[in-house]
Amino acid sequence: MERQESFSDGFGSSPAKPFRLSLSCLGVRVLVVGGGGREHAIVEALRRSGAEIFAAMANQNPGIRRASKDVLLGDVTAVDRIVEWAISRQAELAVIGPEAPLERGIVDALEAASVPTVGPSRAAAALETDKEFTRVLMRESGIPGLPQFWSFDNLGAFEEFVNDSDFEFVIKPLGLTGGKGVRVWGDHFRTKEEALTYGREILEKKIGGTARFIVEEKLVGEEFSLQAFCDGTRLVPMPLAQDHKRAYEGDKGPNTGGMGSYSDADHLLPFVTKDDHAHAIETMSKTVEAMAARGTPFKGILYGGFMATRERPQLLEYNVRFADPESMNVLPILESDFVDICARLADGNLPSSVKFALRATVCKYVVPMGYGSHPKAGEQLKVDELSIQQTGAKLYYASVDEKGGHLYTTTSRSLAVVGIARNLEDAESISEEALAFVAGSFYARRDIGKPEIVRLKVERMSRIRQD
Ligand code: AMP
């Protein structure tokens, strides 16, 4: 694929020199924004197809730093600074990891500066940054997989709803809350009074950015994540994965950014039927159609969080970027050329399918002690990279501080290991072998991907389907 492009030298003094660029050649200069495990996996996949990496991140992710030609440290929502730096480094392509810069319009700014970018415009990012926007779009466009929902912007109306309701529900602030704003009846609150207290808190503190929230019927089932490449009109799905948001084993404790995830060799999940899969793809394809029809086409990575239920899967939420941790399940087994996919996505010309190896994967995050409530930063972690490599597992760094050649925990997730094998059981064993080569004070959920735990989920789901 070729395009005619011109770049300035970034200092504004010499005139831009037009040159012809072939994005299928080696050494494409790619800006990657974000410094977590997800972005380390993105960087690794781009490096496999020969890209040169220019990384903008808030923390010194050691894995990304080593793989990069140059690094810009600082706030990833400082759009002007990042765009200026990308131009000065002659970036030919950009991939945006986290949601916060997308909400700030980084894609619009990079594309205005002629840097083709994998990520949605600010307007299209509303699928994640405004939960009410998504629900209204689904209702107005007749998109299947929509749970019942209600919107509130005053306490009186919410009080009336709560007093009249005789079913369990979920309370959701509208905007970004780092995955921690949603409260589920029975998990995070148990009485009508507690529901009212949280409703009041959202309105008073504008949790999620505005004094408004939605309430949804509580769905019962098993969750799964479907990530897809989207070029504005076409949607190309990736293998399914299941995340584990709760901090402790047995899905207990507070919600976190995600403690780990697994995917199966057939790219489905043991409790997801082929019909479920097709229905989830239909929900997402119709969303992409609706976004194009309203003049805000969605281009980037769309990731649907679904609940498999007794009926068809229901959409819990959209995210408008790769999932973290589920990106680490799919990117290491991507067999197609990632730079080519990204370039074609940005160009509105995705291929009709993308190849992934028929492998199962299990990703386990190493997190600081107390993560989810009172994380303990500053604890030293020792990582025997060579031994981890010898197990066959992948190692992805996330939020660690590197000082004097040593690694220390921060308050966020530290690093992840990913076992990859022909079946889930072996992938899980490999992830455990790899974890044995991480030393220090940390916590990891050992239950993720274990055969007996997956079996329980399958049994639970078949009971739900029979009810
Ligand atoms: P969200 O950020 O909207 O994905 O919500 C975070 C988590 O809350 C999800 O991963 C689910 O575990 C739970 N959740 C969200 N919406 C619902 C719902 N309507 N019914 C049951 N659980 C939900």
Short mmCIF file of C-alpha atoms and ligand atoms in Angstrom, two decimals:
data_model
loop_
_atom_site.label_atom_id
_atom_site.label_comp_id
_atom_site.label_asym_id
_atom_site.label_seq_id
_atom_site.Cartn_x
_atom_site.Cartn_y
_atom_site.Cartn_z
CA MET A 1 0.00 0.00 0.00
CA GLU A 2 1.39 3.36 -0.90
CA ARG A 3 0.41 6.89 -0.16
CA GLN A 4 1.79 10.28 -1.00
CA GLU A 5 2.66 12.12 2.17
CA SER A 6 4.68 15.02 3.38
CA PHE A 7 6.13 15.76 6.78
CA SER A 8 7.75 18.78 8.34
CA ASP A 9 10.90 18.37 10.40
CA GLY A 10 8.89 19.30 13.46
CA PHE A 11 10.72 22.55 14.16
CA GLY A 12 8.67 24.61 11.76
CA SER A 13 11.74 26.12 10.07
CA SER A 14 12.43 24.13 6.90
CA PRO A 15 9.73 23.44 4.32
CA ALA A 16 8.09 20.02 4.34
CA LYS A 17 9.71 17.61 1.89
CA PRO A 18 7.22 15.43 0.09
CA PHE A 19 8.27 11.80 -0.24
CA ARG A 20 6.68 8.57 -1.23
CA LEU A 21 6.04 6.13 1.54
CA SER A 22 5.36 2.45 1.29
CA LEU A 23 3.74 1.19 4.47
CA SER A 24 4.36 -2.43 3.60
CA CYS A 25 8.14 -1.96 3.79
CA LEU A 26 10.18 -2.69 6.90
CA GLY A 27 11.02 0.07 9.32
CA VAL A 28 7.71 1.94 9.32
CA ARG A 29 7.92 4.57 12.03
CA VAL A 30 5.04 3.99 14.44
CA LEU A 31 3.97 6.15 17.36
CA VAL A 32 2.48 4.07 20.20
CA VAL A 33 0.69 5.95 22.98
CA GLY A 34 0.42 4.33 26.43
CA GLY A 35 2.74 2.45 28.79
CA GLY A 36 0.83 -0.57 30.10
CA GLY A 37 0.79 -4.30 29.40
CA ARG A 38 -1.60 -3.72 26.50
CA GLU A 39 0.79 -1.28 24.86
CA HIS A 40 3.78 -3.60 25.43
CA ALA A 41 1.83 -6.29 23.54
CA ILE A 42 0.98 -3.78 20.78
CA VAL A 43 4.64 -2.76 20.51
CA GLU A 44 5.77 -6.39 20.35
CA ALA A 45 3.28 -7.18 17.57
CA LEU A 46 4.39 -4.10 15.60
CA ARG A 47 8.07 -5.06 16.07
CA ARG A 48 7.32 -8.53 14.70
CA SER A 49 6.36 -6.85 11.45
CA GLY A 50 9.50 -4.75 11.46
CA ALA A 51 8.20 -1.40 12.74
CA GLU A 52 10.37 1.21 14.46
CA ILE A 53 8.66 2.32 17.65
CA PHE A 54 8.30 5.82 19.06
CA ALA A 55 6.59 5.49 22.43
CA ALA A 56 4.71 8.18 24.36
CA MET A 57 3.98 7.04 27.92
CA ALA A 58 3.59 8.33 31.46
CA ASN A 59 5.79 5.68 33.07
CA GLN A 60 9.06 4.05 32.02
CA ASN A 61 7.73 0.70 30.87
CA PRO A 62 11.01 -1.24 30.57
CA GLY A 63 9.71 -3.59 27.86
CA ILE A 64 8.47 -0.74 25.67
CA ARG A 65 11.55 1.39 26.34
CA ARG A 66 13.90 -1.36 25.17
CA ALA A 67 11.86 -1.95 22.01
CA SER A 68 11.66 1.76 21.11
CA LYS A 69 13.87 4.05 19.05
CA ASP A 70 12.78 6.98 21.16
CA VAL A 71 10.50 7.65 24.14
CA LEU A 72 8.47 10.71 25.14
CA LEU A 73 7.74 10.56 28.87
CA GLY A 74 4.76 12.45 30.25
CA ASP A 75 1.00 12.78 30.36
CA VAL A 76 -0.57 10.71 27.56
CA THR A 77 -3.49 13.16 27.35
CA ALA A 78 -1.15 16.06 26.43
CA VAL A 79 -2.36 15.85 22.83
CA ASP A 80 -0.50 18.87 21.35
CA ARG A 81 2.82 17.80 22.87
CA ILE A 82 2.48 14.23 21.57
CA VAL A 83 1.42 15.33 18.09
CA GLU A 84 4.33 17.77 17.87
CA TRP A 85 6.73 15.02 18.95
CA ALA A 86 5.22 12.53 16.47
CA ILE A 87 5.73 15.03 13.64
CA SER A 88 9.30 15.74 14.73
CA ARG A 89 10.01 11.99 14.73
CA GLN A 90 8.36 11.63 11.31
CA ALA A 91 5.82 9.08 12.53
CA GLU A 92 4.09 7.41 9.59
CA LEU A 93 1.42 5.63 11.62
CA ALA A 94 0.07 5.80 15.17
CA VAL A 95 -1.63 3.31 17.50
CA ILE A 96 -3.40 4.65 20.58
CA GLY A 97 -3.58 2.29 23.56
CA PRO A 98 -5.63 3.92 26.36
CA GLU A 99 -9.03 5.61 26.28
CA ALA A 100 -8.09 8.92 27.95
CA PRO A 101 -6.19 10.42 24.95
CA LEU A 102 -8.98 9.20 22.64
CA GLU A 103 -11.47 11.17 24.71
CA ARG A 104 -9.23 14.22 24.28
CA GLY A 105 -9.31 13.91 20.48
CA ILE A 106 -5.76 12.67 19.86
CA VAL A 107 -6.83 10.86 16.69
CA ASP A 108 -8.40 13.97 15.17
CA ALA A 109 -5.20 15.90 15.96
CA LEU A 110 -2.81 13.25 14.59
CA GLU A 111 -4.82 12.84 11.41
CA ALA A 112 -4.98 16.62 10.94
CA ALA A 113 -1.16 16.39 11.05
CA SER A 114 -1.25 13.65 8.35
CA VAL A 115 -0.39 10.77 10.70
CA PRO A 116 -2.78 7.87 9.90
CA THR A 117 -3.96 6.53 13.24
CA VAL A 118 -5.51 3.37 14.68
CA GLY A 119 -8.18 4.77 16.98
CA PRO A 120 -11.55 6.51 16.76
CA SER A 121 -12.20 10.23 16.39
CA ARG A 122 -13.32 11.99 19.54
CA ALA A 123 -16.91 11.84 18.29
CA ALA A 124 -16.76 8.08 17.65
CA ALA A 125 -15.03 7.47 21.00
CA ALA A 126 -18.39 8.39 22.59
CA LEU A 127 -19.20 4.67 22.36
CA GLU A 128 -16.99 4.35 25.43
CA THR A 129 -16.89 7.85 26.88
CA ASP A 130 -20.68 8.23 27.08
CA LYS A 131 -22.61 5.13 28.12
CA GLU A 132 -25.96 6.87 27.55
CA PHE A 133 -24.96 7.76 23.97
CA THR A 134 -24.37 4.06 23.26
CA ARG A 135 -27.65 2.92 24.80
CA VAL A 136 -29.66 5.57 22.93
CA LEU A 137 -27.88 4.73 19.65
CA MET A 138 -28.73 1.05 20.15
CA ARG A 139 -32.36 1.84 20.90
CA GLU A 140 -32.81 4.27 18.01
CA SER A 141 -31.05 2.02 15.50
CA GLY A 142 -32.76 -1.18 16.68
CA ILE A 143 -29.45 -2.84 17.54
CA PRO A 144 -29.99 -6.22 19.27
CA GLY A 145 -28.36 -7.06 22.62
CA LEU A 146 -29.65 -3.99 24.48
CA PRO A 147 -30.65 -4.48 28.13
CA GLN A 148 -33.46 -2.34 29.56
CA PHE A 149 -32.11 0.99 30.79
CA TRP A 150 -33.24 4.30 32.35
CA SER A 151 -31.48 7.69 32.58
CA PHE A 152 -31.49 10.01 35.61
CA ASP A 153 -30.27 13.50 36.32
CA ASN A 154 -32.19 14.22 39.51
CA LEU A 155 -32.51 12.39 42.75
CA GLY A 156 -36.30 12.69 43.03
CA ALA A 157 -36.92 10.72 39.83
CA PHE A 158 -34.34 8.11 40.86
CA GLU A 159 -35.95 7.81 44.31
CA GLU A 160 -39.32 7.16 42.68
CA PHE A 161 -37.77 4.54 40.38
CA VAL A 162 -36.02 2.80 43.26
CA ASN A 163 -39.13 2.74 45.45
CA ASP A 164 -41.29 1.35 42.63
CA SER A 165 -38.82 -1.25 41.34
CA ASP A 166 -39.04 -4.91 42.30
CA PHE A 167 -35.98 -6.18 40.43
CA GLU A 168 -32.21 -5.95 40.78
CA PHE A 169 -30.35 -3.31 38.79
CA VAL A 170 -26.95 -1.81 38.02
CA ILE A 171 -25.94 1.85 38.41
CA LYS A 172 -23.55 3.33 35.85
CA PRO A 173 -21.94 6.76 35.71
CA LEU A 174 -21.82 7.94 32.07
CA GLY A 175 -18.14 8.74 31.50
CA LEU A 176 -14.73 7.20 32.12
CA THR A 177 -14.13 5.93 35.66
CA GLY A 178 -11.17 3.59 35.08
CA GLY A 179 -13.53 0.59 35.16
CA LYS A 180 -14.47 1.29 38.77
CA GLY A 181 -17.69 3.34 38.56
CA VAL A 182 -20.27 0.63 37.85
CA ARG A 183 -22.12 -0.75 40.93
CA VAL A 184 -24.04 -4.00 40.68
CA TRP A 185 -26.91 -4.99 42.98
CA GLY A 186 -25.83 -7.88 45.17
CA ASP A 187 -22.13 -7.27 44.49
CA HIS A 188 -21.53 -3.64 45.42
CA PHE A 189 -24.80 -2.69 47.13
CA ARG A 190 -27.63 -4.69 48.65
CA THR A 191 -30.41 -2.29 49.59
CA LYS A 192 -32.51 0.45 48.06
CA GLU A 193 -30.94 2.93 50.54
CA GLU A 194 -27.45 2.05 49.30
CA ALA A 195 -28.62 2.49 45.71
CA LEU A 196 -29.94 5.95 46.57
CA THR A 197 -26.72 6.87 48.34
CA TYR A 198 -24.66 6.00 45.25
CA GLY A 199 -27.08 7.83 42.94
CA ARG A 200 -26.77 10.92 45.14
CA GLU A 201 -22.97 10.60 45.16
CA ILE A 202 -22.79 10.47 41.33
CA LEU A 203 -25.00 13.56 41.04
CA GLU A 204 -23.14 15.52 43.72
CA LYS A 205 -19.59 14.57 42.77
CA LYS A 206 -20.28 14.27 39.03
CA ILE A 207 -18.68 10.82 39.01
CA GLY A 208 -17.97 9.93 35.38
CA GLY A 209 -17.78 13.62 34.45
CA THR A 210 -21.44 14.68 34.63
CA ALA A 211 -24.40 14.85 37.03
CA ARG A 212 -26.28 12.14 35.19
CA PHE A 213 -26.24 8.33 35.21
CA ILE A 214 -27.98 5.31 33.79
CA VAL A 215 -29.54 2.33 35.49
CA GLU A 216 -29.77 -1.06 33.77
CA GLU A 217 -31.55 -4.29 34.55
CA LYS A 218 -29.07 -6.70 36.18
CA LEU A 219 -28.13 -9.45 33.75
CA VAL A 220 -27.17 -12.94 34.85
CA GLY A 221 -24.68 -15.01 32.91
CA GLU A 222 -21.00 -15.26 31.98
CA GLU A 223 -19.07 -12.34 30.55
CA PHE A 224 -16.89 -12.44 27.46
CA SER A 225 -14.91 -9.91 25.44
CA LEU A 226 -15.04 -9.55 21.68
CA GLN A 227 -12.38 -7.28 20.19
CA ALA A 228 -12.53 -6.32 16.52
CA PHE A 229 -10.63 -4.27 13.97
CA CYS A 230 -12.92 -1.65 12.36
CA ASP A 231 -12.17 0.60 9.39
CA GLY A 232 -15.32 2.71 9.48
CA THR A 233 -17.51 0.23 7.62
CA ARG A 234 -15.97 -3.23 7.97
CA LEU A 235 -15.56 -5.20 11.20
CA VAL A 236 -12.98 -8.00 11.48
CA PRO A 237 -13.29 -9.95 14.75
CA MET A 238 -10.46 -11.27 16.90
CA PRO A 239 -10.62 -14.40 19.12
CA LEU A 240 -12.91 -14.19 22.16
CA ALA A 241 -11.39 -13.86 25.62
CA GLN A 242 -12.65 -13.73 29.20
CA ASP A 243 -11.34 -11.14 31.65
CA HIS A 244 -11.38 -11.40 35.46
CA LYS A 245 -12.16 -8.00 36.94
CA ARG A 246 -12.43 -8.95 40.61
CA ALA A 247 -9.28 -8.62 42.70
CA TYR A 248 -9.36 -12.01 44.47
CA GLU A 249 -9.67 -15.67 43.57
CA GLY A 250 -13.18 -17.04 43.08
CA ASP A 251 -14.22 -13.66 41.57
CA LYS A 252 -14.36 -12.00 44.98
CA GLY A 253 -13.30 -8.56 46.16
CA PRO A 254 -13.33 -5.14 44.53
CA ASN A 255 -13.40 -4.53 40.78
CA THR A 256 -10.03 -3.79 39.22
CA GLY A 257 -8.72 -2.92 35.76
CA GLY A 258 -8.52 -6.72 35.19
CA MET A 259 -6.42 -9.40 36.90
CA GLY A 260 -5.98 -11.71 33.93
CA SER A 261 -7.79 -13.40 31.07
CA TYR A 262 -7.83 -16.48 28.89
CA SER A 263 -8.78 -17.48 25.35
CA ASP A 264 -9.32 -20.90 23.79
CA ALA A 265 -7.69 -22.57 20.78
CA ASP A 266 -10.91 -22.47 18.70
CA HIS A 267 -11.22 -18.70 19.30
CA LEU A 268 -14.54 -19.20 21.11
CA LEU A 269 -14.92 -19.84 24.86
CA PRO A 270 -16.14 -23.11 26.40
CA PHE A 271 -19.43 -21.49 27.53
CA VAL A 272 -20.07 -19.43 24.38
CA THR A 273 -21.98 -21.07 21.53
CA LYS A 274 -21.43 -20.38 17.83
CA ASP A 275 -24.82 -18.62 17.85
CA ASP A 276 -23.77 -16.42 20.78
CA HIS A 277 -20.65 -15.51 18.85
CA ALA A 278 -22.60 -14.67 15.69
CA HIS A 279 -25.07 -12.58 17.71
CA ALA A 280 -22.29 -10.61 19.39
CA ILE A 281 -20.71 -9.92 15.98
CA GLU A 282 -24.14 -8.79 14.72
CA THR A 283 -24.51 -6.33 17.62
CA MET A 284 -21.09 -4.85 16.87
CA SER A 285 -21.53 -4.77 13.07
CA LYS A 286 -24.87 -2.97 13.42
CA THR A 287 -23.23 -0.48 15.77
CA VAL A 288 -20.53 0.23 13.18
CA GLU A 289 -23.25 0.69 10.54
CA ALA A 290 -25.19 3.05 12.80
CA MET A 291 -22.07 5.10 13.56
CA ALA A 292 -21.33 5.47 9.84
CA ALA A 293 -24.98 6.42 9.14
CA ARG A 294 -24.86 9.27 11.68
CA GLY A 295 -21.68 10.66 10.15
CA THR A 296 -19.28 9.55 12.90
CA PRO A 297 -17.77 6.38 11.43
CA PHE A 298 -15.93 4.17 13.88
CA LYS A 299 -12.35 3.45 12.92
CA GLY A 300 -10.09 1.71 15.39
CA ILE A 301 -10.41 -1.21 17.78
CA LEU A 302 -13.92 -1.83 19.06
CA TYR A 303 -14.19 -4.11 22.05
CA GLY A 304 -17.56 -5.26 23.27
CA GLY A 305 -18.01 -6.54 26.81
CA PHE A 306 -20.90 -9.01 26.54
CA MET A 307 -22.91 -11.11 28.95
CA ALA A 308 -23.83 -14.57 27.64
CA THR A 309 -27.36 -15.06 28.99
CA ARG A 310 -30.27 -17.48 28.63
CA GLU A 311 -31.23 -15.56 25.50
CA ARG A 312 -28.82 -13.89 23.11
CA PRO A 313 -25.73 -12.14 24.51
CA GLN A 314 -26.38 -8.65 25.84
CA LEU A 315 -23.94 -5.79 25.45
CA LEU A 316 -22.63 -4.55 28.82
CA GLU A 317 -20.39 -1.87 27.42
CA TYR A 318 -18.19 -0.81 24.55
CA ASN A 319 -14.57 0.15 24.80
CA VAL A 320 -12.94 1.90 21.89
CA ARG A 321 -9.43 0.43 22.12
CA PHE A 322 -7.72 -2.88 22.79
CA ALA A 323 -8.70 -4.47 26.09
CA ASP A 324 -6.18 -4.75 28.91
CA PRO A 325 -5.54 -7.68 29.64
CA GLU A 326 -7.36 -9.35 26.69
CA SER A 327 -5.08 -7.66 24.11
CA MET A 328 -2.37 -9.92 25.55
CA ASN A 329 -4.44 -13.00 24.62
CA VAL A 330 -4.91 -12.06 20.99
CA LEU A 331 -1.87 -10.06 19.85
CA PRO A 332 0.76 -12.74 20.58
CA ILE A 333 -1.13 -15.23 18.38
CA LEU A 334 -1.75 -12.81 15.52
CA GLU A 335 -0.28 -14.34 12.38
CA SER A 336 -1.16 -11.63 9.84
CA ASP A 337 1.18 -8.65 9.52
CA PHE A 338 0.14 -6.17 12.21
CA VAL A 339 1.65 -3.06 10.59
CA ASP A 340 -0.22 -3.89 7.38
CA ILE A 341 -3.50 -4.34 9.29
CA CYS A 342 -3.01 -1.03 11.12
CA ALA A 343 -2.15 0.84 7.92
CA ARG A 344 -5.13 -0.61 6.09
CA LEU A 345 -7.44 0.06 9.03
CA ALA A 346 -6.37 3.71 9.13
CA ASP A 347 -6.88 3.87 5.38
CA GLY A 348 -10.45 2.47 5.57
CA ASN A 349 -9.45 -0.65 3.70
CA LEU A 350 -9.23 -3.62 6.09
CA PRO A 351 -8.80 -7.11 4.64
CA SER A 352 -11.90 -9.30 5.09
CA SER A 353 -10.17 -11.60 7.56
CA VAL A 354 -7.15 -11.62 9.80
CA LYS A 355 -5.30 -14.78 10.83
CA PHE A 356 -4.71 -15.88 14.40
CA ALA A 357 -2.95 -19.10 15.47
CA LEU A 358 -5.24 -21.85 16.79
CA ARG A 359 -3.78 -21.58 20.28
CA ALA A 360 -5.17 -21.18 23.78
CA THR A 361 -3.70 -18.44 25.99
CA VAL A 362 -3.74 -17.65 29.71
CA CYS A 363 -2.68 -14.22 30.94
CA LYS A 364 -2.02 -13.54 34.62
CA TYR A 365 -1.22 -10.11 35.97
CA VAL A 366 1.27 -9.58 38.76
CA VAL A 367 -0.08 -6.73 40.91
CA PRO A 368 1.15 -4.99 44.07
CA MET A 369 -0.13 -6.35 47.38
CA GLY A 370 -3.43 -4.63 48.25
CA TYR A 371 -4.24 -3.84 44.60
CA GLY A 372 -7.92 -3.00 44.29
CA SER A 373 -8.08 -1.23 47.67
CA HIS A 374 -4.73 -0.09 49.16
CA PRO A 375 -1.96 -1.04 46.72
CA LYS A 376 1.55 -1.06 48.09
CA ALA A 377 3.94 0.84 45.85
CA GLY A 378 7.73 0.75 46.07
CA GLU A 379 8.16 -3.01 46.62
CA GLN A 380 11.02 -4.55 44.66
CA LEU A 381 10.20 -7.17 42.02
CA LYS A 382 12.82 -9.52 40.62
CA VAL A 383 12.05 -10.82 37.16
CA ASP A 384 14.16 -13.60 35.65
CA GLU A 385 13.43 -12.75 32.02
CA LEU A 386 15.56 -15.49 30.51
CA SER A 387 13.92 -18.27 32.53
CA ILE A 388 10.46 -16.90 31.69
CA GLN A 389 11.41 -16.93 28.02
CA GLN A 390 12.56 -20.55 28.38
CA THR A 391 9.11 -21.57 29.66
CA GLY A 392 7.70 -20.34 26.35
CA ALA A 393 5.58 -17.71 28.12
CA LYS A 394 5.39 -14.09 27.05
CA LEU A 395 6.29 -11.35 29.52
CA TYR A 396 4.62 -7.97 29.24
CA TYR A 397 5.61 -5.12 31.52
CA ALA A 398 3.03 -2.64 32.76
CA SER A 399 3.34 -0.02 35.50
CA VAL A 400 6.68 -0.53 37.24
CA ASP A 401 9.33 1.97 38.28
CA GLU A 402 12.86 1.20 37.20
CA LYS A 403 15.54 2.68 39.47
CA GLY A 404 19.24 1.81 39.48
CA GLY A 405 18.58 -1.30 37.41
CA HIS A 406 15.92 -2.56 39.84
CA LEU A 407 12.14 -2.82 39.36
CA TYR A 408 9.61 -1.54 41.89
CA THR A 409 5.82 -1.76 42.12
CA THR A 410 3.64 1.33 41.65
CA THR A 411 -0.04 1.46 42.66
CA SER A 412 -1.10 -0.10 39.32
CA ARG A 413 -0.64 -3.51 37.74
CA SER A 414 3.06 -4.42 37.44
CA LEU A 415 3.52 -7.00 34.68
CA ALA A 416 1.79 -9.93 33.05
CA VAL A 417 2.83 -13.40 31.92
CA VAL A 418 0.99 -15.20 29.11
CA GLY A 419 1.11 -18.96 28.56
CA ILE A 420 0.36 -20.07 25.00
CA ALA A 421 -0.34 -23.69 24.03
CA ARG A 422 -2.55 -26.08 22.08
CA ASN A 423 -5.08 -26.23 24.92
CA LEU A 424 -6.10 -24.18 27.93
CA GLU A 425 -4.71 -26.62 30.46
CA ASP A 426 -1.18 -26.41 29.03
CA ALA A 427 -1.40 -22.64 28.55
CA GLU A 428 -2.36 -22.28 32.21
CA SER A 429 0.54 -24.50 33.36
CA ILE A 430 2.98 -22.42 31.32
CA SER A 431 1.68 -19.19 32.87
CA GLU A 432 2.28 -20.71 36.33
CA GLU A 433 5.79 -21.88 35.41
CA ALA A 434 6.56 -18.33 34.29
CA LEU A 435 5.16 -16.78 37.49
CA ALA A 436 7.65 -18.87 39.48
CA PHE A 437 10.39 -16.67 38.01
CA VAL A 438 8.95 -13.47 39.44
CA ALA A 439 10.08 -12.81 43.02
CA GLY A 440 9.10 -10.17 45.55
CA SER A 441 6.00 -9.01 47.34
CA PHE A 442 3.14 -9.28 44.85
CA TYR A 443 -0.23 -10.90 44.24
CA ALA A 444 -1.56 -12.81 41.21
CA ARG A 445 -4.83 -14.66 40.73
CA ARG A 446 -3.75 -18.27 40.34
CA ASP A 447 -7.27 -19.49 39.48
CA ILE A 448 -7.50 -17.79 36.07
CA GLY A 449 -7.72 -20.35 33.24
CA LYS A 450 -7.48 -23.37 35.60
CA PRO A 451 -9.46 -26.27 34.07
CA GLU A 452 -11.62 -26.82 37.17
CA ILE A 453 -12.55 -23.13 37.30
CA VAL A 454 -13.42 -23.02 33.59
CA ARG A 455 -15.51 -26.18 34.07
CA LEU A 456 -17.51 -24.44 36.83
CA LYS A 457 -18.26 -21.56 34.47
CA VAL A 458 -19.45 -23.97 31.77
CA GLU A 459 -21.70 -25.76 34.28
CA ARG A 460 -23.08 -22.50 35.61
CA MET A 461 -23.85 -21.29 32.09
CA SER A 462 -25.63 -24.51 31.13
CA ARG A 463 -27.78 -24.22 34.29
CA ILE A 464 -28.68 -20.65 33.30
CA ARG A 465 -29.59 -21.77 29.78
CA GLN A 466 -31.83 -24.55 31.13
CA ASP A 467 -33.72 -22.38 33.66
P1 AMP B 1 -19.04 -1.89 32.44
O1 AMP B 1 -17.96 -0.90 32.78
O2 AMP B 1 -20.29 -1.26 31.95
O3 AMP B 1 -18.56 -3.07 31.62
O4 AMP B 1 -19.37 -2.59 33.82
C1 AMP B 1 -18.36 -3.17 34.62
C2 AMP B 1 -18.83 -4.51 35.10
O5 AMP B 1 -20.09 -4.39 35.75
C3 AMP B 1 -19.07 -5.51 33.98
O6 AMP B 1 -17.90 -6.16 33.59
C4 AMP B 1 -20.06 -6.44 34.64
O7 AMP B 1 -19.40 -7.34 35.50
C5 AMP B 1 -20.89 -5.52 35.47
N1 AMP B 1 -22.11 -5.09 34.73
C6 AMP B 1 -22.24 -4.03 33.91
N2 AMP B 1 -23.49 -3.94 33.42
C7 AMP B 1 -24.19 -4.97 33.94
C8 AMP B 1 -25.53 -5.43 33.82
N3 AMP B 1 -26.45 -4.77 33.10
N4 AMP B 1 -25.87 -6.54 34.52
C9 AMP B 1 -24.98 -7.21 35.30
N5 AMP B 1 -23.71 -6.82 35.46
C10 AMP B 1 -23.29 -5.72 34.79
#
